[in-house]
Amino acid sequence: MFFPRTALDMIDYPPCSQQVKKRCKWLYEFSTDVLAKLPGSPDDPFNGVAVDINALGWAMAAVSSRAFRTRGPTQPAAMLPLIDMANHTFSPNAEVLPLEGVSGAVGLFARRAIAAGEPLLLSYGKLSNDFLFMDYGFIVEDNPYDAVQLRFDVNLLQAGALVSNVSDALGAPLDLAPRTWQLQMLAELGLAGPASNTELNIGGGGPGGELLDGRLLAAARVMVARAEGEVSGRGVERLCAVERPLSRDNELAALRTVGGVLAFALSNFATTLDQDKELLAGQPVSVPQAGGAGERQLPPPASEDEALAVRFRLEKKKILSRALQRVGALSQAAAGNAELRQTAGSAAAKKGSKPAPATGKGFGSRKP
């Protein structure tokens, strides 16, 4: 919240920068609509002391960075004296636990033998860099719980298919305009309809976790299918199983589409991963001007806040790059899997023949 505008712009990652702006907007509105009217009123809890937006922002930052949920993530958080002096790690040597028999009391307990002079380290939780950045003011390099958020839309898959040159049976660019049965399947995946949740996460599964969002791959499998029979009757869990392709043709087209989505997401950043590394090394870089009219030079970060913003977005690009490598490995495995049929759900159409019509079988129960 206290980032200067230049550093905030350098985040270059809308899910985080928009959240920061929302917090700042709330601070401004609450300070002007509520706090500014308190002095001299009978409702003033501060005895005439003016509390402005800066004081409110400091208090909000203090609470968010020092509050612990010792009784579970769904229970209220509490501010714990002195404990906030312990730094964060995903491999802590100490932990905060409630004291048995003492209501509201907590203690700091060692998880292992701690040598004299060794710093006490806590885990603030399995948090992404977004939360660590916004609430605590730091990030963790190669954070296994960090993720890149994408918002699903059929147009996102269409862009991915275009980026990767995915073609239809006649060699033309694949048109992903959804048919009725595909919309029904997307609804079953929770990606369409009034009850949909279109937020997708690339990464964030913890150490050794899957990088790809199963629902993104499932949606791609559905949308690249040439006939309903290729994907119908599988069930949500089966469609989302990353390492269980339906057929060779379907899987290769779906993976190329997902790879295009990831490449498209990377292209939305103003700089590349390597350029961010150069900036952090103190070297200026040249990037295209908005609208494609020439180039402009970006100077290296001029402050710790700007450097943190660059490091933050660099981690997002590393996640997308690793996910692209994962797509490549899955594509290679699918192409070399002799047990996979060329087409699932029906025999491959002979050259020159019309494709088989879609079956009447839906995905789950079809609503009347």
mmCIF file of C-alpha atoms in Angstrom:
data_model
loop_
_atom_site.group_PDB
_atom_site.id
_atom_site.type_symbol
_atom_site.label_atom_id
_atom_site.label_comp_id
_atom_site.label_asym_id
_atom_site.label_seq_id
_atom_site.Cartn_x
_atom_site.Cartn_y
_atom_site.Cartn_z
ATOM 1 C CA MET A 1 0.000 0.000 0.000
ATOM 2 C CA PHE A 2 2.938 2.319 0.580
ATOM 3 C CA PHE A 3 4.582 1.568 -2.758
ATOM 4 C CA PRO A 4 5.225 4.646 -4.914
ATOM 5 C CA ARG A 5 3.348 4.717 -8.216
ATOM 6 C CA THR A 6 6.478 3.845 -10.197
ATOM 7 C CA ALA A 7 7.027 0.652 -8.178
ATOM 8 C CA LEU A 8 3.336 -0.273 -8.334
ATOM 9 C CA ASP A 9 3.375 0.005 -12.128
ATOM 10 C CA MET A 10 6.453 -2.219 -12.279
ATOM 11 C CA ILE A 11 4.555 -5.134 -10.700
ATOM 12 C CA ASP A 12 2.989 -5.668 -14.151
ATOM 13 C CA TYR A 13 0.704 -8.409 -12.831
ATOM 14 C CA PRO A 14 -2.980 -7.366 -12.689
ATOM 15 C CA PRO A 15 -4.218 -9.838 -10.012
ATOM 16 C CA CYS A 16 -1.796 -8.291 -7.511
ATOM 17 C CA SER A 17 -1.711 -4.664 -8.626
ATOM 18 C CA GLN A 18 -5.516 -4.538 -8.761
ATOM 19 C CA GLN A 19 -5.738 -5.914 -5.221
ATOM 20 C CA VAL A 20 -3.302 -3.246 -4.014
ATOM 21 C CA LYS A 21 -5.407 -0.573 -5.709
ATOM 22 C CA LYS A 22 -8.566 -1.969 -4.065
ATOM 23 C CA ARG A 23 -6.944 -1.701 -0.647
ATOM 24 C CA CYS A 24 -5.843 1.855 -1.347
ATOM 25 C CA LYS A 25 -9.338 2.752 -2.562
ATOM 26 C CA TRP A 26 -10.869 1.333 0.621
ATOM 27 C CA LEU A 27 -8.397 3.277 2.774
ATOM 28 C CA TYR A 28 -9.228 6.507 0.979
ATOM 29 C CA GLU A 29 -12.991 6.037 1.145
ATOM 30 C CA PHE A 30 -13.004 4.937 4.792
ATOM 31 C CA SER A 31 -10.733 7.783 5.879
ATOM 32 C CA THR A 32 -12.822 10.433 4.086
ATOM 33 C CA ASP A 33 -16.308 9.013 4.662
ATOM 34 C CA VAL A 34 -15.850 7.810 8.251
ATOM 35 C CA LEU A 35 -12.673 8.944 10.000
ATOM 36 C CA ALA A 36 -12.772 12.555 8.817
ATOM 37 C CA LYS A 37 -16.223 13.006 10.400
ATOM 38 C CA LEU A 38 -15.297 11.641 13.828
ATOM 39 C CA PRO A 39 -13.444 14.577 15.516
ATOM 40 C CA GLY A 40 -15.899 16.537 17.675
ATOM 41 C CA SER A 41 -18.676 13.983 17.294
ATOM 42 C CA PRO A 42 -20.061 11.811 20.133
ATOM 43 C CA ASP A 43 -18.968 8.725 18.180
ATOM 44 C CA ASP A 44 -15.282 9.697 18.203
ATOM 45 C CA PRO A 45 -13.297 6.841 19.824
ATOM 46 C CA PHE A 46 -9.991 8.744 19.568
ATOM 47 C CA ASN A 47 -10.747 11.620 22.005
ATOM 48 C CA GLY A 48 -10.297 14.291 19.375
ATOM 49 C CA VAL A 49 -7.075 12.936 17.914
ATOM 50 C CA ALA A 50 -7.271 13.071 14.128
ATOM 51 C CA VAL A 51 -6.657 9.724 12.445
ATOM 52 C CA ASP A 52 -5.920 10.253 8.756
ATOM 53 C CA ILE A 53 -5.360 7.903 5.834
ATOM 54 C CA ASN A 54 -1.658 7.510 6.636
ATOM 55 C CA ALA A 55 -2.345 6.394 10.205
ATOM 56 C CA LEU A 56 -5.084 4.048 9.018
ATOM 57 C CA GLY A 57 -2.780 2.579 6.382
ATOM 58 C CA TRP A 58 -0.055 1.993 8.966
ATOM 59 C CA ALA A 59 -2.546 0.286 11.298
ATOM 60 C CA MET A 60 -3.882 -1.925 8.518
ATOM 61 C CA ALA A 61 -0.358 -2.938 7.507
ATOM 62 C CA ALA A 62 0.572 -3.641 11.130
ATOM 63 C CA VAL A 63 -2.456 -5.860 11.657
ATOM 64 C CA SER A 64 -2.155 -7.777 8.384
ATOM 65 C CA SER A 65 1.554 -8.465 8.899
ATOM 66 C CA ARG A 66 1.378 -9.427 12.578
ATOM 67 C CA ALA A 67 -1.846 -11.393 12.924
ATOM 68 C CA PHE A 68 -1.777 -15.164 13.372
ATOM 69 C CA ARG A 69 -4.553 -17.756 13.123
ATOM 70 C CA THR A 70 -3.254 -20.177 15.723
ATOM 71 C CA ARG A 71 -6.516 -22.136 15.953
ATOM 72 C CA GLY A 72 -6.903 -22.753 12.254
ATOM 73 C CA PRO A 73 -7.423 -20.819 9.020
ATOM 74 C CA THR A 74 -11.164 -20.360 9.609
ATOM 75 C CA GLN A 75 -10.758 -18.986 13.140
ATOM 76 C CA PRO A 76 -10.215 -15.303 14.011
ATOM 77 C CA ALA A 77 -6.667 -13.985 13.841
ATOM 78 C CA ALA A 78 -4.923 -12.369 16.796
ATOM 79 C CA MET A 79 -1.960 -10.029 17.154
ATOM 80 C CA LEU A 80 0.784 -11.720 19.167
ATOM 81 C CA PRO A 81 3.405 -9.615 20.995
ATOM 82 C CA LEU A 82 7.056 -10.188 19.970
ATOM 83 C CA ILE A 83 6.260 -13.218 17.826
ATOM 84 C CA ASP A 84 6.186 -11.055 14.697
ATOM 85 C CA MET A 85 9.948 -10.575 15.158
ATOM 86 C CA ALA A 86 10.518 -14.121 13.846
ATOM 87 C CA ASN A 87 11.068 -14.251 10.093
ATOM 88 C CA HIS A 88 9.285 -16.536 7.642
ATOM 89 C CA THR A 89 10.464 -19.792 6.112
ATOM 90 C CA PHE A 90 8.790 -22.889 4.727
ATOM 91 C CA SER A 91 11.199 -24.948 6.886
ATOM 92 C CA PRO A 92 10.635 -23.413 10.350
ATOM 93 C CA ASN A 93 12.492 -24.287 13.522
ATOM 94 C CA ALA A 94 9.696 -22.900 15.731
ATOM 95 C CA GLU A 95 5.918 -22.685 15.719
ATOM 96 C CA VAL A 96 3.112 -20.835 17.481
ATOM 97 C CA LEU A 97 0.681 -23.079 19.358
ATOM 98 C CA PRO A 98 -2.235 -22.421 21.737
ATOM 99 C CA LEU A 99 -1.576 -23.251 25.382
ATOM 100 C CA GLU A 100 -3.822 -25.980 26.733
ATOM 101 C CA GLY A 101 -6.114 -24.954 29.541
ATOM 102 C CA VAL A 102 -5.408 -21.224 29.166
ATOM 103 C CA SER A 103 -8.044 -19.428 27.133
ATOM 104 C CA GLY A 104 -6.537 -17.263 24.421
ATOM 105 C CA ALA A 105 -2.935 -17.891 25.441
ATOM 106 C CA VAL A 106 -0.310 -19.010 22.941
ATOM 107 C CA GLY A 107 3.344 -19.894 23.094
ATOM 108 C CA LEU A 108 6.332 -20.100 20.789
ATOM 109 C CA PHE A 109 7.680 -23.649 20.728
ATOM 110 C CA ALA A 110 10.831 -25.096 19.188
ATOM 111 C CA ARG A 111 10.302 -27.767 16.533
ATOM 112 C CA ARG A 112 13.864 -29.018 16.902
ATOM 113 C CA ALA A 113 17.046 -28.277 18.824
ATOM 114 C CA ILE A 114 18.023 -24.635 18.255
ATOM 115 C CA ALA A 115 21.617 -23.507 18.725
ATOM 116 C CA ALA A 116 22.524 -20.363 20.648
ATOM 117 C CA GLY A 117 22.383 -17.357 18.343
ATOM 118 C CA GLU A 118 20.364 -19.183 15.686
ATOM 119 C CA PRO A 119 17.429 -17.068 14.476
ATOM 120 C CA LEU A 120 13.916 -18.249 15.264
ATOM 121 C CA LEU A 121 12.045 -18.939 12.042
ATOM 122 C CA LEU A 122 8.298 -19.390 11.627
ATOM 123 C CA SER A 123 6.126 -20.417 8.735
ATOM 124 C CA TYR A 124 3.547 -17.719 8.054
ATOM 125 C CA GLY A 125 1.642 -20.354 6.113
ATOM 126 C CA LYS A 126 1.697 -22.000 2.704
ATOM 127 C CA LEU A 127 1.269 -18.641 1.039
ATOM 128 C CA SER A 128 1.818 -17.469 -2.505
ATOM 129 C CA ASN A 129 4.099 -14.540 -3.216
ATOM 130 C CA ASP A 130 0.982 -12.411 -3.730
ATOM 131 C CA PHE A 131 0.059 -12.703 -0.039
ATOM 132 C CA LEU A 132 3.643 -12.463 1.200
ATOM 133 C CA PHE A 133 4.202 -9.408 -0.974
ATOM 134 C CA MET A 134 1.018 -7.544 -0.050
ATOM 135 C CA ASP A 135 0.850 -8.423 3.654
ATOM 136 C CA TYR A 136 4.504 -8.739 4.657
ATOM 137 C CA GLY A 137 6.497 -6.859 2.036
ATOM 138 C CA PHE A 138 8.735 -9.663 0.773
ATOM 139 C CA ILE A 139 8.655 -12.642 -1.584
ATOM 140 C CA VAL A 140 10.213 -16.111 -1.596
ATOM 141 C CA GLU A 141 12.294 -17.087 -4.605
ATOM 142 C CA ASP A 142 11.043 -20.281 -6.283
ATOM 143 C CA ASN A 143 8.124 -20.366 -3.845
ATOM 144 C CA PRO A 144 6.428 -23.773 -4.361
ATOM 145 C CA TYR A 145 3.104 -22.240 -3.291
ATOM 146 C CA ASP A 146 3.284 -19.325 -5.706
ATOM 147 C CA ALA A 147 0.942 -19.370 -8.685
ATOM 148 C CA VAL A 148 -0.028 -17.395 -11.757
ATOM 149 C CA GLN A 149 -3.729 -16.610 -11.879
ATOM 150 C CA LEU A 150 -5.554 -16.788 -15.187
ATOM 151 C CA ARG A 151 -9.195 -15.958 -15.862
ATOM 152 C CA PHE A 152 -10.823 -18.589 -18.053
ATOM 153 C CA ASP A 153 -12.652 -17.595 -21.172
ATOM 154 C CA VAL A 154 -13.134 -19.482 -24.428
ATOM 155 C CA ASN A 155 -11.390 -16.560 -26.104
ATOM 156 C CA LEU A 156 -8.326 -17.336 -23.987
ATOM 157 C CA LEU A 157 -8.216 -20.845 -25.455
ATOM 158 C CA GLN A 158 -8.811 -19.418 -28.924
ATOM 159 C CA ALA A 159 -5.826 -17.112 -28.474
ATOM 160 C CA GLY A 160 -3.745 -20.062 -27.312
ATOM 161 C CA ALA A 161 -4.764 -22.108 -30.351
ATOM 162 C CA LEU A 162 -3.818 -19.245 -32.674
ATOM 163 C CA VAL A 163 -0.459 -18.715 -30.962
ATOM 164 C CA SER A 164 0.372 -22.419 -31.347
ATOM 165 C CA ASN A 165 -1.086 -22.723 -34.876
ATOM 166 C CA VAL A 166 -3.516 -25.475 -33.902
ATOM 167 C CA SER A 167 -5.461 -26.507 -37.016
ATOM 168 C CA ASP A 168 -8.621 -28.472 -37.748
ATOM 169 C CA ALA A 169 -8.942 -31.632 -39.862
ATOM 170 C CA LEU A 170 -8.720 -29.575 -43.069
ATOM 171 C CA GLY A 171 -5.618 -27.681 -41.985
ATOM 172 C CA ALA A 172 -7.419 -24.397 -41.293
ATOM 173 C CA PRO A 173 -6.917 -22.475 -38.019
ATOM 174 C CA LEU A 174 -8.984 -24.177 -35.331
ATOM 175 C CA ASP A 175 -12.221 -22.322 -34.590
ATOM 176 C CA LEU A 176 -13.179 -22.794 -30.941
ATOM 177 C CA ALA A 177 -16.657 -21.284 -31.137
ATOM 178 C CA PRO A 178 -18.379 -23.485 -28.524
ATOM 179 C CA ARG A 179 -21.193 -25.820 -29.456
ATOM 180 C CA THR A 180 -24.044 -26.628 -27.095
ATOM 181 C CA TRP A 181 -22.531 -29.852 -25.784
ATOM 182 C CA GLN A 182 -19.189 -28.110 -25.203
ATOM 183 C CA LEU A 183 -20.856 -25.352 -23.189
ATOM 184 C CA GLN A 184 -22.563 -28.028 -21.120
ATOM 185 C CA MET A 185 -19.220 -29.686 -20.397
ATOM 186 C CA LEU A 186 -17.613 -26.358 -19.499
ATOM 187 C CA ALA A 187 -20.475 -25.815 -17.055
ATOM 188 C CA GLU A 188 -19.775 -29.224 -15.510
ATOM 189 C CA LEU A 189 -16.160 -28.108 -15.096
ATOM 190 C CA GLY A 190 -17.378 -24.942 -13.351
ATOM 191 C CA LEU A 191 -16.033 -22.753 -16.154
ATOM 192 C CA ALA A 192 -19.344 -21.576 -17.634
ATOM 193 C CA GLY A 193 -22.780 -20.679 -16.369
ATOM 194 C CA PRO A 194 -24.082 -18.620 -13.441
ATOM 195 C CA ALA A 195 -22.313 -20.706 -10.775
ATOM 196 C CA SER A 196 -18.962 -20.740 -12.548
ATOM 197 C CA ASN A 197 -15.578 -20.111 -10.947
ATOM 198 C CA THR A 198 -13.321 -19.065 -13.797
ATOM 199 C CA GLU A 199 -10.137 -18.505 -11.780
ATOM 200 C CA LEU A 200 -7.346 -20.848 -12.853
ATOM 201 C CA ASN A 201 -3.971 -21.295 -11.190
ATOM 202 C CA ILE A 202 -0.722 -22.257 -12.862
ATOM 203 C CA GLY A 203 1.530 -23.634 -10.138
ATOM 204 C CA GLY A 204 0.947 -23.231 -6.411
ATOM 205 C CA GLY A 205 0.573 -26.923 -5.626
ATOM 206 C CA GLY A 206 3.490 -27.064 -3.225
ATOM 207 C CA PRO A 207 6.739 -29.043 -3.526
ATOM 208 C CA GLY A 208 6.416 -31.530 -6.372
ATOM 209 C CA GLY A 209 2.869 -30.386 -7.124
ATOM 210 C CA GLU A 210 1.306 -30.271 -10.579
ATOM 211 C CA LEU A 211 2.053 -27.044 -12.437
ATOM 212 C CA LEU A 212 -0.901 -27.186 -14.817
ATOM 213 C CA ASP A 213 -4.451 -26.445 -13.758
ATOM 214 C CA GLY A 214 -6.443 -29.589 -14.514
ATOM 215 C CA ARG A 215 -9.537 -27.588 -15.417
ATOM 216 C CA LEU A 216 -7.606 -25.620 -18.042
ATOM 217 C CA LEU A 217 -6.414 -28.818 -19.709
ATOM 218 C CA ALA A 218 -9.890 -30.347 -19.399
ATOM 219 C CA ALA A 219 -11.431 -27.308 -21.079
ATOM 220 C CA ALA A 220 -8.876 -27.539 -23.870
ATOM 221 C CA ARG A 221 -9.632 -31.248 -24.331
ATOM 222 C CA VAL A 222 -13.331 -30.431 -24.635
ATOM 223 C CA MET A 223 -12.914 -27.484 -26.984
ATOM 224 C CA VAL A 224 -10.514 -29.150 -29.444
ATOM 225 C CA ALA A 225 -12.657 -32.306 -29.669
ATOM 226 C CA ARG A 226 -14.009 -32.822 -33.177
ATOM 227 C CA ALA A 227 -17.013 -34.764 -31.915
ATOM 228 C CA GLU A 228 -18.816 -35.136 -28.615
ATOM 229 C CA GLY A 229 -17.947 -38.828 -28.487
ATOM 230 C CA GLU A 230 -14.261 -38.002 -27.968
ATOM 231 C CA VAL A 231 -14.889 -36.548 -24.528
ATOM 232 C CA SER A 232 -18.399 -37.453 -23.394
ATOM 233 C CA GLY A 233 -19.062 -39.800 -20.500
ATOM 234 C CA ARG A 234 -15.646 -39.256 -18.937
ATOM 235 C CA GLY A 235 -16.593 -37.325 -15.824
ATOM 236 C CA VAL A 236 -14.969 -34.200 -14.421
ATOM 237 C CA GLU A 237 -12.209 -36.007 -12.528
ATOM 238 C CA ARG A 238 -11.149 -37.973 -15.599
ATOM 239 C CA LEU A 239 -11.180 -34.936 -17.873
ATOM 240 C CA CYS A 240 -9.022 -33.008 -15.393
ATOM 241 C CA ALA A 241 -6.449 -35.799 -14.973
ATOM 242 C CA VAL A 242 -3.309 -34.191 -16.383
ATOM 243 C CA GLU A 243 -1.393 -37.409 -17.004
ATOM 244 C CA ARG A 244 -4.324 -39.389 -18.464
ATOM 245 C CA PRO A 245 -4.860 -38.337 -22.085
ATOM 246 C CA LEU A 246 -8.054 -39.302 -23.898
ATOM 247 C CA SER A 247 -6.526 -39.888 -27.317
ATOM 248 C CA ARG A 248 -3.364 -38.907 -29.142
ATOM 249 C CA ASP A 249 -4.913 -36.368 -31.512
ATOM 250 C CA ASN A 250 -7.063 -34.775 -28.844
ATOM 251 C CA GLU A 251 -4.258 -34.585 -26.305
ATOM 252 C CA LEU A 252 -1.683 -33.113 -28.665
ATOM 253 C CA ALA A 253 -4.132 -30.439 -29.829
ATOM 254 C CA ALA A 254 -5.198 -29.685 -26.252
ATOM 255 C CA LEU A 255 -1.615 -29.436 -25.003
ATOM 256 C CA ARG A 256 -0.605 -27.186 -27.888
ATOM 257 C CA THR A 257 -3.567 -24.958 -27.056
ATOM 258 C CA VAL A 258 -2.611 -24.828 -23.362
ATOM 259 C CA GLY A 259 0.984 -24.097 -24.342
ATOM 260 C CA GLY A 260 -0.279 -21.228 -26.466
ATOM 261 C CA VAL A 261 -2.264 -19.890 -23.499
ATOM 262 C CA LEU A 262 0.885 -19.922 -21.359
ATOM 263 C CA ALA A 263 2.932 -18.252 -24.091
ATOM 264 C CA PHE A 264 0.181 -15.655 -24.512
ATOM 265 C CA ALA A 265 0.249 -14.964 -20.758
ATOM 266 C CA LEU A 266 4.016 -14.476 -20.900
ATOM 267 C CA SER A 267 3.659 -12.070 -23.814
ATOM 268 C CA ASN A 268 1.368 -9.830 -21.756
ATOM 269 C CA PHE A 269 4.295 -8.771 -19.577
ATOM 270 C CA ALA A 270 6.160 -5.686 -20.735
ATOM 271 C CA THR A 271 9.520 -7.423 -20.266
ATOM 272 C CA THR A 272 10.869 -10.929 -20.658
ATOM 273 C CA LEU A 273 12.309 -13.122 -17.928
ATOM 274 C CA ASP A 274 15.853 -12.515 -19.183
ATOM 275 C CA GLN A 275 15.257 -8.762 -19.359
ATOM 276 C CA ASP A 276 14.140 -8.745 -15.729
ATOM 277 C CA LYS A 277 17.363 -10.497 -14.787
ATOM 278 C CA GLU A 278 19.308 -7.809 -16.654
ATOM 279 C CA LEU A 279 17.384 -5.056 -14.864
ATOM 280 C CA LEU A 280 18.145 -6.611 -11.478
ATOM 281 C CA ALA A 281 21.806 -6.811 -12.511
ATOM 282 C CA GLY A 282 21.769 -3.043 -13.071
ATOM 283 C CA GLN A 283 21.506 -3.080 -16.866
ATOM 284 C CA PRO A 284 18.920 -1.067 -18.844
ATOM 285 C CA VAL A 285 16.792 -2.926 -21.409
ATOM 286 C CA SER A 286 14.870 -1.929 -24.530
ATOM 287 C CA VAL A 287 11.205 -2.881 -24.912
ATOM 288 C CA PRO A 288 8.659 -2.133 -27.655
ATOM 289 C CA GLN A 289 6.656 1.064 -27.374
ATOM 290 C CA ALA A 290 2.924 0.799 -26.853
ATOM 291 C CA GLY A 291 1.335 0.440 -30.267
ATOM 292 C CA GLY A 292 4.527 -0.925 -31.800
ATOM 293 C CA ALA A 293 6.023 2.476 -32.646
ATOM 294 C CA GLY A 294 9.703 1.892 -31.981
ATOM 295 C CA GLU A 295 11.328 1.003 -28.673
ATOM 296 C CA ARG A 296 11.824 2.606 -25.294
ATOM 297 C CA GLN A 297 14.563 2.013 -22.775
ATOM 298 C CA LEU A 298 13.792 0.892 -19.241
ATOM 299 C CA PRO A 299 16.314 1.850 -16.562
ATOM 300 C CA PRO A 300 17.233 -0.596 -13.791
ATOM 301 C CA PRO A 301 15.303 -0.344 -10.502
ATOM 302 C CA ALA A 302 16.051 2.874 -8.657
ATOM 303 C CA SER A 303 14.882 1.734 -5.208
ATOM 304 C CA GLU A 304 14.351 -1.370 -3.095
ATOM 305 C CA ASP A 305 10.610 -1.156 -3.767
ATOM 306 C CA GLU A 306 11.158 -1.136 -7.524
ATOM 307 C CA ALA A 307 13.609 -4.035 -7.285
ATOM 308 C CA LEU A 308 11.065 -6.015 -5.250
ATOM 309 C CA ALA A 309 8.413 -5.374 -7.904
ATOM 310 C CA VAL A 310 10.732 -6.670 -10.634
ATOM 311 C CA ARG A 311 11.638 -9.738 -8.568
ATOM 312 C CA PHE A 312 7.924 -10.389 -7.965
ATOM 313 C CA ARG A 313 7.009 -10.413 -11.659
ATOM 314 C CA LEU A 314 10.159 -12.404 -12.469
ATOM 315 C CA GLU A 315 8.884 -15.231 -10.264
ATOM 316 C CA LYS A 316 5.585 -15.266 -12.182
ATOM 317 C CA LYS A 317 7.455 -15.633 -15.463
ATOM 318 C CA LYS A 318 9.511 -18.484 -14.039
ATOM 319 C CA ILE A 319 6.289 -20.326 -13.152
ATOM 320 C CA LEU A 320 4.891 -19.877 -16.669
ATOM 321 C CA SER A 321 8.198 -20.983 -18.190
ATOM 322 C CA ARG A 322 8.275 -24.136 -16.072
ATOM 323 C CA ALA A 323 4.648 -24.823 -16.999
ATOM 324 C CA LEU A 324 5.580 -24.548 -20.682
ATOM 325 C CA GLN A 325 8.320 -27.103 -20.122
ATOM 326 C CA ARG A 326 5.742 -29.342 -18.466
ATOM 327 C CA VAL A 327 3.487 -29.030 -21.519
ATOM 328 C CA GLY A 328 6.406 -29.976 -23.746
ATOM 329 C CA ALA A 329 7.151 -33.075 -21.681
ATOM 330 C CA LEU A 330 3.494 -34.151 -21.716
ATOM 331 C CA SER A 331 3.290 -33.614 -25.479
ATOM 332 C CA GLN A 332 6.367 -35.732 -26.039
ATOM 333 C CA ALA A 333 4.936 -38.489 -23.855
ATOM 334 C CA ALA A 334 1.580 -38.434 -25.656
ATOM 335 C CA ALA A 335 3.195 -38.497 -29.091
ATOM 336 C CA GLY A 336 5.294 -41.500 -28.143
ATOM 337 C CA ASN A 337 2.561 -43.450 -26.354
ATOM 338 C CA ALA A 338 1.767 -46.380 -28.647
ATOM 339 C CA GLU A 339 -1.175 -47.412 -26.470
ATOM 340 C CA LEU A 340 -3.097 -44.200 -27.182
ATOM 341 C CA ARG A 341 -5.709 -44.413 -29.910
ATOM 342 C CA GLN A 342 -5.588 -41.791 -32.602
ATOM 343 C CA THR A 343 -9.158 -40.770 -31.843
ATOM 344 C CA ALA A 344 -11.142 -41.497 -28.691
ATOM 345 C CA GLY A 345 -14.791 -42.424 -28.694
ATOM 346 C CA SER A 346 -14.928 -43.502 -32.324
ATOM 347 C CA ALA A 347 -12.722 -44.875 -35.053
ATOM 348 C CA ALA A 348 -10.593 -42.404 -36.975
ATOM 349 C CA ALA A 349 -12.366 -41.153 -40.083
ATOM 350 C CA LYS A 350 -10.951 -42.289 -43.389
ATOM 351 C CA LYS A 351 -9.398 -39.709 -45.636
ATOM 352 C CA GLY A 352 -12.052 -37.968 -47.697
ATOM 353 C CA SER A 353 -14.957 -39.149 -45.545
ATOM 354 C CA LYS A 354 -17.201 -37.019 -43.378
ATOM 355 C CA PRO A 355 -16.507 -37.031 -39.646
ATOM 356 C CA ALA A 356 -18.810 -39.138 -37.511
ATOM 357 C CA PRO A 357 -21.776 -37.201 -36.101
ATOM 358 C CA ALA A 358 -21.814 -36.273 -32.438
ATOM 359 C CA THR A 359 -23.527 -38.807 -30.227
ATOM 360 C CA GLY A 360 -26.533 -38.070 -28.061
ATOM 361 C CA LYS A 361 -24.586 -38.832 -24.901
ATOM 362 C CA GLY A 362 -23.970 -35.801 -22.736
ATOM 363 C CA PHE A 363 -21.484 -34.993 -20.042
ATOM 364 C CA GLY A 364 -23.226 -35.937 -16.816
ATOM 365 C CA SER A 365 -26.999 -35.492 -16.761
ATOM 366 C CA ARG A 366 -28.411 -33.299 -19.498
ATOM 367 C CA LYS A 367 -30.916 -30.735 -18.296
ATOM 368 C CA PRO A 368 -34.248 -30.686 -20.144
#
